[in-house]
Coordinates of C-alpha atoms in Angstrom, one line a residue:
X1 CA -23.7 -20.3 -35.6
X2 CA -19.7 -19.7 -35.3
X3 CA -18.5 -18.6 -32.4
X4 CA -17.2 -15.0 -33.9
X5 CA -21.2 -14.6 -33.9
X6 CA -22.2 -14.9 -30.7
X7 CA -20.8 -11.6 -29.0
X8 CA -19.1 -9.9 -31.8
X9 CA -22.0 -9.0 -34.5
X10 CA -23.4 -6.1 -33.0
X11 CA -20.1 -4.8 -32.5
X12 CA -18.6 -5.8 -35.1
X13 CA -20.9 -3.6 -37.3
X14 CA -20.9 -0.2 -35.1
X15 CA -16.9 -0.9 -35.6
X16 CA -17.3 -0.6 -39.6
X17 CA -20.0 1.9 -39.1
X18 CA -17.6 4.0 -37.0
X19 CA -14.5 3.8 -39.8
X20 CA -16.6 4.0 -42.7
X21 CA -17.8 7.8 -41.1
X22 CA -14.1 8.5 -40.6
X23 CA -12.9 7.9 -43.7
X24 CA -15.9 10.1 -45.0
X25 CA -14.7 12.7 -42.7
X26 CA -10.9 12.2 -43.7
X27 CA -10.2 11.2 -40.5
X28 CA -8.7 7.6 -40.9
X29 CA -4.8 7.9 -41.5
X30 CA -4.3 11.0 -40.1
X31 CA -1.0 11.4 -38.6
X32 CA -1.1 12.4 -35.3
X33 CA 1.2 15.1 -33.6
X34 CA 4.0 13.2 -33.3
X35 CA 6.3 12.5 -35.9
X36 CA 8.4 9.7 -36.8
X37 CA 11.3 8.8 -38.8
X38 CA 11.7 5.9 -40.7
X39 CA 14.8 3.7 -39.9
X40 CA 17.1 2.4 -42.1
X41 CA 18.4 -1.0 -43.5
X42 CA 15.4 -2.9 -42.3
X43 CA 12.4 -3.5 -44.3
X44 CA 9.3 -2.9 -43.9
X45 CA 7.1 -4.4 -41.6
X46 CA 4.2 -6.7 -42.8
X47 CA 3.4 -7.7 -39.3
X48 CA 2.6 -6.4 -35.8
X49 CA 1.7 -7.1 -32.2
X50 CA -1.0 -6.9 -29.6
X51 CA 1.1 -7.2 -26.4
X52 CA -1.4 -8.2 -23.4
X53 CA 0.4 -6.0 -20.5
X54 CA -0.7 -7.9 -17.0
X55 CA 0.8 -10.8 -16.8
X56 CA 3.0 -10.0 -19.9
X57 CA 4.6 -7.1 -18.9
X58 CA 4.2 -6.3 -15.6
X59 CA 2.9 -7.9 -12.3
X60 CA 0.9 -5.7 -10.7
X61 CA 3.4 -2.4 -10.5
X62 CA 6.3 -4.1 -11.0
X63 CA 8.0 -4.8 -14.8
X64 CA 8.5 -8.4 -15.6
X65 CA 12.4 -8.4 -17.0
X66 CA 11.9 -10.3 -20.2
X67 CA 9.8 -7.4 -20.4
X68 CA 12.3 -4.9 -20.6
X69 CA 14.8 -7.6 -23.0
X70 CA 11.5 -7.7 -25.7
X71 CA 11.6 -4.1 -26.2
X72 CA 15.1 -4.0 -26.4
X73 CA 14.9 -6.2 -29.8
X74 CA 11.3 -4.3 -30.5
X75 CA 13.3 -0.8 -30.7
X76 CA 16.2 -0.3 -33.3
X77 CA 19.5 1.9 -32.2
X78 CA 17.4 5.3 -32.7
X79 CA 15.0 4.2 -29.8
X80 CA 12.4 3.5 -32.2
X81 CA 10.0 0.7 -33.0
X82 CA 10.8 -1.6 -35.3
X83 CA 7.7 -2.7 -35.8
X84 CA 4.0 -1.2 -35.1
X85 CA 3.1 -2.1 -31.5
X86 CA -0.1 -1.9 -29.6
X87 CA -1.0 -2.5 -26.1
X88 CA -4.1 -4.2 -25.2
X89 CA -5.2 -4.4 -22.0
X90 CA -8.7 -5.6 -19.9
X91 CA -7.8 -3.1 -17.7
X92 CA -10.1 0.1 -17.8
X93 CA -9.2 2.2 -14.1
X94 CA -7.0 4.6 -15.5
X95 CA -7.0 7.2 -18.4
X96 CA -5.4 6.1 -21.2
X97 CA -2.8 9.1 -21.6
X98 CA -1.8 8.3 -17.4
X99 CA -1.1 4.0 -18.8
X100 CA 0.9 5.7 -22.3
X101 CA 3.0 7.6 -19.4
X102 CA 2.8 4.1 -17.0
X103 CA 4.4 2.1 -19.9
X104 CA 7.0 4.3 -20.8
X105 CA 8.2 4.8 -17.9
X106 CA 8.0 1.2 -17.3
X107 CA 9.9 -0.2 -20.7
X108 CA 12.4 2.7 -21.4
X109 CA 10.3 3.1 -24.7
X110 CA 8.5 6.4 -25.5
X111 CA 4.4 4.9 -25.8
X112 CA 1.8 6.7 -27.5
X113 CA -1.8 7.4 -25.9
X114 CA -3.1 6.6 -29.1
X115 CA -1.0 2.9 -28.9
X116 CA -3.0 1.6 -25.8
X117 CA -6.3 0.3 -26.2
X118 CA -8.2 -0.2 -22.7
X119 CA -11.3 -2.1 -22.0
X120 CA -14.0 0.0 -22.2
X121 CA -12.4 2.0 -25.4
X122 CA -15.2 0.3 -28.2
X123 CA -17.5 2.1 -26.2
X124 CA -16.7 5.2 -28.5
X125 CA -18.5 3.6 -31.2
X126 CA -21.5 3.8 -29.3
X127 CA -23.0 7.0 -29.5
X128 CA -26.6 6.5 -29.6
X129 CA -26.1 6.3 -25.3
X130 CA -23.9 9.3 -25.4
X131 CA -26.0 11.9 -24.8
X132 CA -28.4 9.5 -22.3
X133 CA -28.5 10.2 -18.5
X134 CA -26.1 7.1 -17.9
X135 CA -24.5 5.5 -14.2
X136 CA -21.4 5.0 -14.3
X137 CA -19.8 1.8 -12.4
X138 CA -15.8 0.9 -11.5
X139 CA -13.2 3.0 -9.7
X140 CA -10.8 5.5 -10.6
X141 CA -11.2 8.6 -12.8
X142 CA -14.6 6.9 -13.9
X143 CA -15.6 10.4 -14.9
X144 CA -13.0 11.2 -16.5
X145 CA -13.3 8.2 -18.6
X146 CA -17.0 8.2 -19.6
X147 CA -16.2 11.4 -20.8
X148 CA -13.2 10.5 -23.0
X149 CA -15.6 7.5 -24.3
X150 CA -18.3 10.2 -25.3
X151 CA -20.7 10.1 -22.6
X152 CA -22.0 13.5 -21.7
X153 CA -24.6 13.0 -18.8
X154 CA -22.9 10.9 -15.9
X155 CA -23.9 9.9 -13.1
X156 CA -21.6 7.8 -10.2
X157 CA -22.3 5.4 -7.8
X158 CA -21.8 7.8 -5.0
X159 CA -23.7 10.6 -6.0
X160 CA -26.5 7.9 -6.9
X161 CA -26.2 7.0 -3.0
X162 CA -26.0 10.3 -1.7
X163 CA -29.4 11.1 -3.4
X164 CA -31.3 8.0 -2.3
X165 CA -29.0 7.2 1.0
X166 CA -31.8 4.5 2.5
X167 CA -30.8 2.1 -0.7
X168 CA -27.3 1.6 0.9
X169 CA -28.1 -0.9 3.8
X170 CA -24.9 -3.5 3.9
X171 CA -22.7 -1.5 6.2
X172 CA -24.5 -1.0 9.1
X173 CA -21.3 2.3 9.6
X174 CA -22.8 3.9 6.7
X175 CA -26.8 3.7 7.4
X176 CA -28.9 6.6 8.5
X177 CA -30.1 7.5 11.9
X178 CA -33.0 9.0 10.5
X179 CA -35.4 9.0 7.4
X180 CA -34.5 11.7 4.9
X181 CA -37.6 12.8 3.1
X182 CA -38.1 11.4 -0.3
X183 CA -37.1 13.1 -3.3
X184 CA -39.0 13.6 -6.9
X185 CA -36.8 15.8 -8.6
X186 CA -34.1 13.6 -9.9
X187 CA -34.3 12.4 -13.5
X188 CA -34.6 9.1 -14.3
X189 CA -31.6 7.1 -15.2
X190 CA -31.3 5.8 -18.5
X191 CA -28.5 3.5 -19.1
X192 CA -25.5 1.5 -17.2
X193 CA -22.1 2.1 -17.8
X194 CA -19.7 -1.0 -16.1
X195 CA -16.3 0.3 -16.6
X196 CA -14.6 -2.1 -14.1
X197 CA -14.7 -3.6 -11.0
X198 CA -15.9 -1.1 -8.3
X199 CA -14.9 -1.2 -4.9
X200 CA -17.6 -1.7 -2.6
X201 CA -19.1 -4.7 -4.9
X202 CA -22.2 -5.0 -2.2
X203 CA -23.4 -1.0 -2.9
X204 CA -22.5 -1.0 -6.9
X205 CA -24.5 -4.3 -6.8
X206 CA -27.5 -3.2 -5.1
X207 CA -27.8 0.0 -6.7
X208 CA -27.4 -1.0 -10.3
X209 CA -30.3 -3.2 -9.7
X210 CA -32.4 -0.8 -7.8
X211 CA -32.0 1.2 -10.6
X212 CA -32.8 -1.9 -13.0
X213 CA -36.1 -3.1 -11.8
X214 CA -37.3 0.5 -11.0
X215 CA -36.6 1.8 -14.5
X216 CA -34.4 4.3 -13.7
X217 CA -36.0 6.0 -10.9
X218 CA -34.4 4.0 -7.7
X219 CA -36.9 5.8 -5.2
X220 CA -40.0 5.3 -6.6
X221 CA -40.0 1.5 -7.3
X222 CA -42.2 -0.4 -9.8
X223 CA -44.3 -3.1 -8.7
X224 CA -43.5 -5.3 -11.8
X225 CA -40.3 -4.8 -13.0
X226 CA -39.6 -4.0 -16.6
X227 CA -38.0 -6.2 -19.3
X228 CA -36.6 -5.4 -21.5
X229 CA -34.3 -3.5 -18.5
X230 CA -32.9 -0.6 -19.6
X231 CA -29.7 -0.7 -21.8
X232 CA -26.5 -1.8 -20.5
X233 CA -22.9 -1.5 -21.8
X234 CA -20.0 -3.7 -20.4
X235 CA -16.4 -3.9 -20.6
X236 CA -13.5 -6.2 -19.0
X237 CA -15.2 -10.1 -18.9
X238 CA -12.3 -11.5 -16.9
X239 CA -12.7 -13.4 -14.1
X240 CA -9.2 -13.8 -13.3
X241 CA -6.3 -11.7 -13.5
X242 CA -2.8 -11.6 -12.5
X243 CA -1.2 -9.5 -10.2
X244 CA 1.8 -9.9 -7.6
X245 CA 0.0 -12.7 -5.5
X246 CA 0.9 -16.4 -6.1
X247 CA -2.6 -16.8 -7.3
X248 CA -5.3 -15.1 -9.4
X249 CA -7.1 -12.2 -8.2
X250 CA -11.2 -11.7 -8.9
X251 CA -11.9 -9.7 -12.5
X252 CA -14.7 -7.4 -13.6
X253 CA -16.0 -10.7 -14.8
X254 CA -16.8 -12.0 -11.5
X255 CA -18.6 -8.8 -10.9
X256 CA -20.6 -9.1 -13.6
X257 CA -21.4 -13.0 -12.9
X258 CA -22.8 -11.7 -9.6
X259 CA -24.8 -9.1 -10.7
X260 CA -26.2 -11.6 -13.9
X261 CA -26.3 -14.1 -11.6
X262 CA -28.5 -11.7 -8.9
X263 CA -30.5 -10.5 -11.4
X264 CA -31.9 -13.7 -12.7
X265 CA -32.9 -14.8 -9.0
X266 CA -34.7 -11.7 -8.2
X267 CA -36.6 -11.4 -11.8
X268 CA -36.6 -15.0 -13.2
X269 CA -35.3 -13.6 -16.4
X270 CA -31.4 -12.9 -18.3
X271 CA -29.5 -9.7 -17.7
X272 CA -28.5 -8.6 -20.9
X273 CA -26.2 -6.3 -22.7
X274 CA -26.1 -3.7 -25.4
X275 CA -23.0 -4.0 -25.6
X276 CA -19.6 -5.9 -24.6
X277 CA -16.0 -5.5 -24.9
X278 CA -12.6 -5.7 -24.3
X279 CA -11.3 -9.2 -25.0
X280 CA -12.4 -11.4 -26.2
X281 CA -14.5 -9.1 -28.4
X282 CA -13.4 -9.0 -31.9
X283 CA -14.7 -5.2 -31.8
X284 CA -11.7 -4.7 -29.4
X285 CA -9.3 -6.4 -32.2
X286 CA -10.7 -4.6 -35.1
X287 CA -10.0 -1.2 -32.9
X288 CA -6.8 -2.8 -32.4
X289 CA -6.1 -4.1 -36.0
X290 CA -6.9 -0.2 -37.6
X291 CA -4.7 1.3 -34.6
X292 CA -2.0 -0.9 -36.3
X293 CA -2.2 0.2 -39.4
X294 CA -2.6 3.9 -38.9
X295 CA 0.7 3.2 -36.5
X296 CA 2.1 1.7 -40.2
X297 CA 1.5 4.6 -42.0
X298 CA 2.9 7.4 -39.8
X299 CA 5.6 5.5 -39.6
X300 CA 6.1 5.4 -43.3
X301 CA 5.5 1.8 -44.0
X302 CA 4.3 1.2 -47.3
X303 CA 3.8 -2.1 -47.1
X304 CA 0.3 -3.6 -45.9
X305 CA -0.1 -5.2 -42.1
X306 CA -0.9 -8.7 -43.0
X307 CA -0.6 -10.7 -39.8
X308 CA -0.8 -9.6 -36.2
X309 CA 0.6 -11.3 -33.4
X310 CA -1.5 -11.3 -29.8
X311 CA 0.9 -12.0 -26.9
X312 CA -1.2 -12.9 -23.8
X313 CA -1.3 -14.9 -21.1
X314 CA -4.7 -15.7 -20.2
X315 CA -6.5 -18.1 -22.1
X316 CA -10.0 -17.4 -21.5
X317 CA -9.2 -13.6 -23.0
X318 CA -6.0 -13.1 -25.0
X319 CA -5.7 -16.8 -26.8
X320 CA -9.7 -17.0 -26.9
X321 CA -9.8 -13.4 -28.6
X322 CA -6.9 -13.6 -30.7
X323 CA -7.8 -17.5 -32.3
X324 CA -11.5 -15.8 -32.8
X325 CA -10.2 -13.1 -34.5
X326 CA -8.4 -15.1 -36.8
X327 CA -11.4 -17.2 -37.2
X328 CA -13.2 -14.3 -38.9
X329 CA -10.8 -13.0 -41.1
X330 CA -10.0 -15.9 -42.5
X331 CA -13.7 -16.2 -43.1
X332 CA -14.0 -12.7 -44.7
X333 CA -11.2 -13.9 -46.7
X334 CA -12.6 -16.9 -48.0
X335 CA -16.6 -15.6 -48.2
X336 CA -16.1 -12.3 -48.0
X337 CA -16.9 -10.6 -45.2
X338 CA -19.6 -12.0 -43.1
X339 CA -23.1 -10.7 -42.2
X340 CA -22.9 -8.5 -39.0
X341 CA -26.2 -9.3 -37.7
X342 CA -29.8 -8.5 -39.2
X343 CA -30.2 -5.6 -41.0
X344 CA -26.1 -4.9 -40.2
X345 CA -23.8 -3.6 -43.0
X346 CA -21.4 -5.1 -44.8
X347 CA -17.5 -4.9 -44.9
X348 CA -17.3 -3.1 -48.4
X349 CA -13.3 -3.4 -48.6
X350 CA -11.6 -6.9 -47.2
X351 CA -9.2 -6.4 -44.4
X352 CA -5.6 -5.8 -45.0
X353 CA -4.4 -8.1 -42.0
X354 CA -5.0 -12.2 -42.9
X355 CA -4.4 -13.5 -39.1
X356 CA -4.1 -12.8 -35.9
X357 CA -1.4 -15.7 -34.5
X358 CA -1.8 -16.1 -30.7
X359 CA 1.2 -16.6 -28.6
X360 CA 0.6 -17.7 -25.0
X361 CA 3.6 -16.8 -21.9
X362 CA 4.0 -18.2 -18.6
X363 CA 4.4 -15.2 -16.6
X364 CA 0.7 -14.4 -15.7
X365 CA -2.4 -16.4 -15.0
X366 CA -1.5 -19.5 -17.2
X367 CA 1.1 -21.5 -15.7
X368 CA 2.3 -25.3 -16.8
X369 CA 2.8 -26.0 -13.6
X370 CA 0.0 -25.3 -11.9
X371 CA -3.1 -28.0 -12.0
X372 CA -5.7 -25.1 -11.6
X373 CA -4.5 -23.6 -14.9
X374 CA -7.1 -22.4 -17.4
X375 CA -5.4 -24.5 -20.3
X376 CA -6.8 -27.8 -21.4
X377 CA -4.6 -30.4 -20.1
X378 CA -3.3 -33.4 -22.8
X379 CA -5.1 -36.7 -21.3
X380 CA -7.1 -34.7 -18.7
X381 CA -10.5 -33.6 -17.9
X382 CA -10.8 -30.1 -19.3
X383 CA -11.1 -27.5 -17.1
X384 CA -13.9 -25.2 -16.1
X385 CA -14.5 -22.3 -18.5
X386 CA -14.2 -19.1 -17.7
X387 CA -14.7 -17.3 -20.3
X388 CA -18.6 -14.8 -19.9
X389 CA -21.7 -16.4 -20.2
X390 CA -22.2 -15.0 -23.7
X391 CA -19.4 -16.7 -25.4
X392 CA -19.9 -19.5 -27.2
X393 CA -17.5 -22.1 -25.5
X394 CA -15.3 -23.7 -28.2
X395 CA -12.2 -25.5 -26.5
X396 CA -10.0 -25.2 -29.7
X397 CA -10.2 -21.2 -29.4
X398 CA -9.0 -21.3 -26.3
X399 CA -5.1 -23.4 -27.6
X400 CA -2.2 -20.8 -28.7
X401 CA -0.3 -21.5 -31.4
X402 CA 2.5 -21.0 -29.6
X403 CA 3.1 -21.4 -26.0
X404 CA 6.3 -19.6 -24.9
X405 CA 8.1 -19.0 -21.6
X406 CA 7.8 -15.1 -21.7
X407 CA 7.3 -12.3 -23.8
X408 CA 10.9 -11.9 -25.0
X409 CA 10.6 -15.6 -26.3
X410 CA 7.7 -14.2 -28.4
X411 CA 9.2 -11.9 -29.6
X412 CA 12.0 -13.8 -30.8
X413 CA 9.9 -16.6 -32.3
X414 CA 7.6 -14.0 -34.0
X415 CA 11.1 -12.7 -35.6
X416 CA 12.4 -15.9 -36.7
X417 CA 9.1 -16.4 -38.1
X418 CA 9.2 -13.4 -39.9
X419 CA 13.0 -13.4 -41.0
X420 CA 13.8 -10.9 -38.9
X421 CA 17.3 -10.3 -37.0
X422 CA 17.6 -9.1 -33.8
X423 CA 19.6 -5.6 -33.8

């Protein structure tokens, strides 16, 4: 099987699914509150970018400078874009409005909500678990988040441990004196949310699987546990990311290698998901891709998106994501589009965009100079993988097609590319 098949079918078809209702609803192309005007001299755009922003754009909290020199060639002298930008992020902790407001701030450039596409945003598209007693795992406005993504019927790690207070046993601070009396008048969980990596690993670990191998009802117990376990939707398989340290901090991905990892100890048998995203998913670049070209039409640009550029700089993720992008759609371009699964639809209409280039900086987790970089090394042993179990490994997915210093080098190779001039 290709590699675009091993993670990306299921999603891949709730993503057609998904735009096929909104443009039966008249929803797709819609222009949104703001309004734009279209600049002059310039023509129009036939390409656009899927900036990474960790280790592209910032580190950590603070702005990386050829940050701030990109956007000044991304923006024309009205303040503008000059071409349709989206930020892409594994990131999933904060609302998606709050990272819009984060970002502008950050690059002097006004950024729509609608422009930034966190980890855990595919998870719209699944609305058979919406209405579904879910927990919810990661930190932040969690809540808040589930919410935005559809989910209706919530429940958090802490209120799970409040209710059943003898299944949190790590820290000894934090035990009971004495044994509450057992409760039966809690309904049974049905579904797990992993928005990102929680803080107190040991109690999000233990409780997810409590709630696993008792079916939902974390009190009771099952002698035998169930499998098929009960549905479980994922975002953010980093391992690594990049913040200010000299080295790479611990991602949702680890998280999610301990709990697989627990999981098949204690049972014998695979965790599995329902769902995941955020790269390198090609949902999350078809969400990406149709967020482009709706950017492209408020904007006034007649002329069709036909290659996107994916700035990143983590291998595993961004180049990974992006080169399996452009796998499938040059695929659906030269077969059509390609079967999403058993019994999944079909793409009726080809894709405007015909490749996704990936562009690889320095700034972040890959570094040249650094022997425990994630790149394959010329003449070398290649490096461990760390991309999720689920991907199929492929060491060609994981080479840019263009490795640059920073993200204002990428943006002026994707210009002389293009035949664009700088303003």
């Amino acid at each position: 099987m290709a590699p675009w098949g091993c993670v990306a079918s299921l999603g891949a078809a709730r993503w057609l699914c998904w735009r096929a209702a909104r443009a039966a609803a008249g929803l797709l192309g819609r222009p949104s509150r703001r309004s734009y005007a279209v600049g002059p001299a310039q023509s129009p755009p036939t390409f656009g970018f899927l900036l990474d922003i960790d280790g592209v754009l910032v580190r950590g909290h603070r702005v990386i400078p050829a940050a701030l020199e990109a956007f000044r060639r991304l923006m024309n002298s009205q303040g503008q874009l000059r071409v349709p930008v989206v930020f892409v992020t594994n990131a999933g902790n904060s609302l998606q409005h709050s990272k819009a407001q984060e970002l502008s701030a950050l690059l002097g450039c006004e950024v729509d909500a609608d422009q930034v596409i966190l980890s855990h945003s595919p998870m719209k598209l699944f609305s058979e678990y919406h209405e579904k007693r879910m927990l919810v795992s990661g930190q932040g406005p969690v809540v808040e988040n589930a919410q935005g993504l559809g989910f209706r019927n919530v429940i958090t790690m802490d209120e799970l441990r409040m209710a059943f207070p003898l299944l949190d046993m790590v820290d000894l601070e934090r035990r009971l004196k004495t044994t509450p009396l057992p409760r039966n008048d809690f309904p049974p969980i049905e579904g797990v949310l992993l928005l990102g990596e929680p803080v107190r690993w040991e109690t999000s670990l233990q409780l997810i699987m409590d709630v696993l191998l008792s079916n939902g009802s974390p009190g009771t117990g099952l002698a035998t546990p169930p499998y098929p376990h009960l549905p479980i939707l994922a975002s953010n398989m980093d391992l690594l990311w990049m913040a200010e340290a000299k080295m790479p901090r611990f991602g949702h991905g680890t998280f999610l290698l301990c709990l697989e990892t627990i999981y098949q100890k204690v049972t014998g048998k695979e965790l599995r998901y329902e769902g995941l995203m955020g790269k390198p998913s090609i949902l999350t670049y078809q969400y990406a891709q149709d967020l482009i070209r709706q950017q492209a039409e408020r904007r006034g640009w007649v002329a069709p998106i036909r290659k996107l550029y994916a700035v990143g700089d983590n291998p595993t993720s961004d180049i990974y994501g992006a080169n399996l992008f452009h796998q499938y759609l040059q695929k659906a371009m030269r077969d059509g589009a390609p079967e999403l699964g058993a019994g999944g639809p079909r793409q009726q209409q080809p894709s405007a965009s015909q490749s996704c280039i990936s562009i690889l900086v320095c700034t972040g987790v890959y570094n040249p100079r650094n022997p425990q970089s994630t790149e394959p090394v010329l003449g070398g042993e290649q490096p461990p993988f760390h991309g999720h179990r689920d991907l199929c490994f492929s060491p060609g997915l994981m080479e840019a097609s263009h490795v640059v210093n920073d993200v204002n080098e990428a943006v002026q190779l994707v210009f002389r590319e293009e035949g664009w001039a700088s303003e």
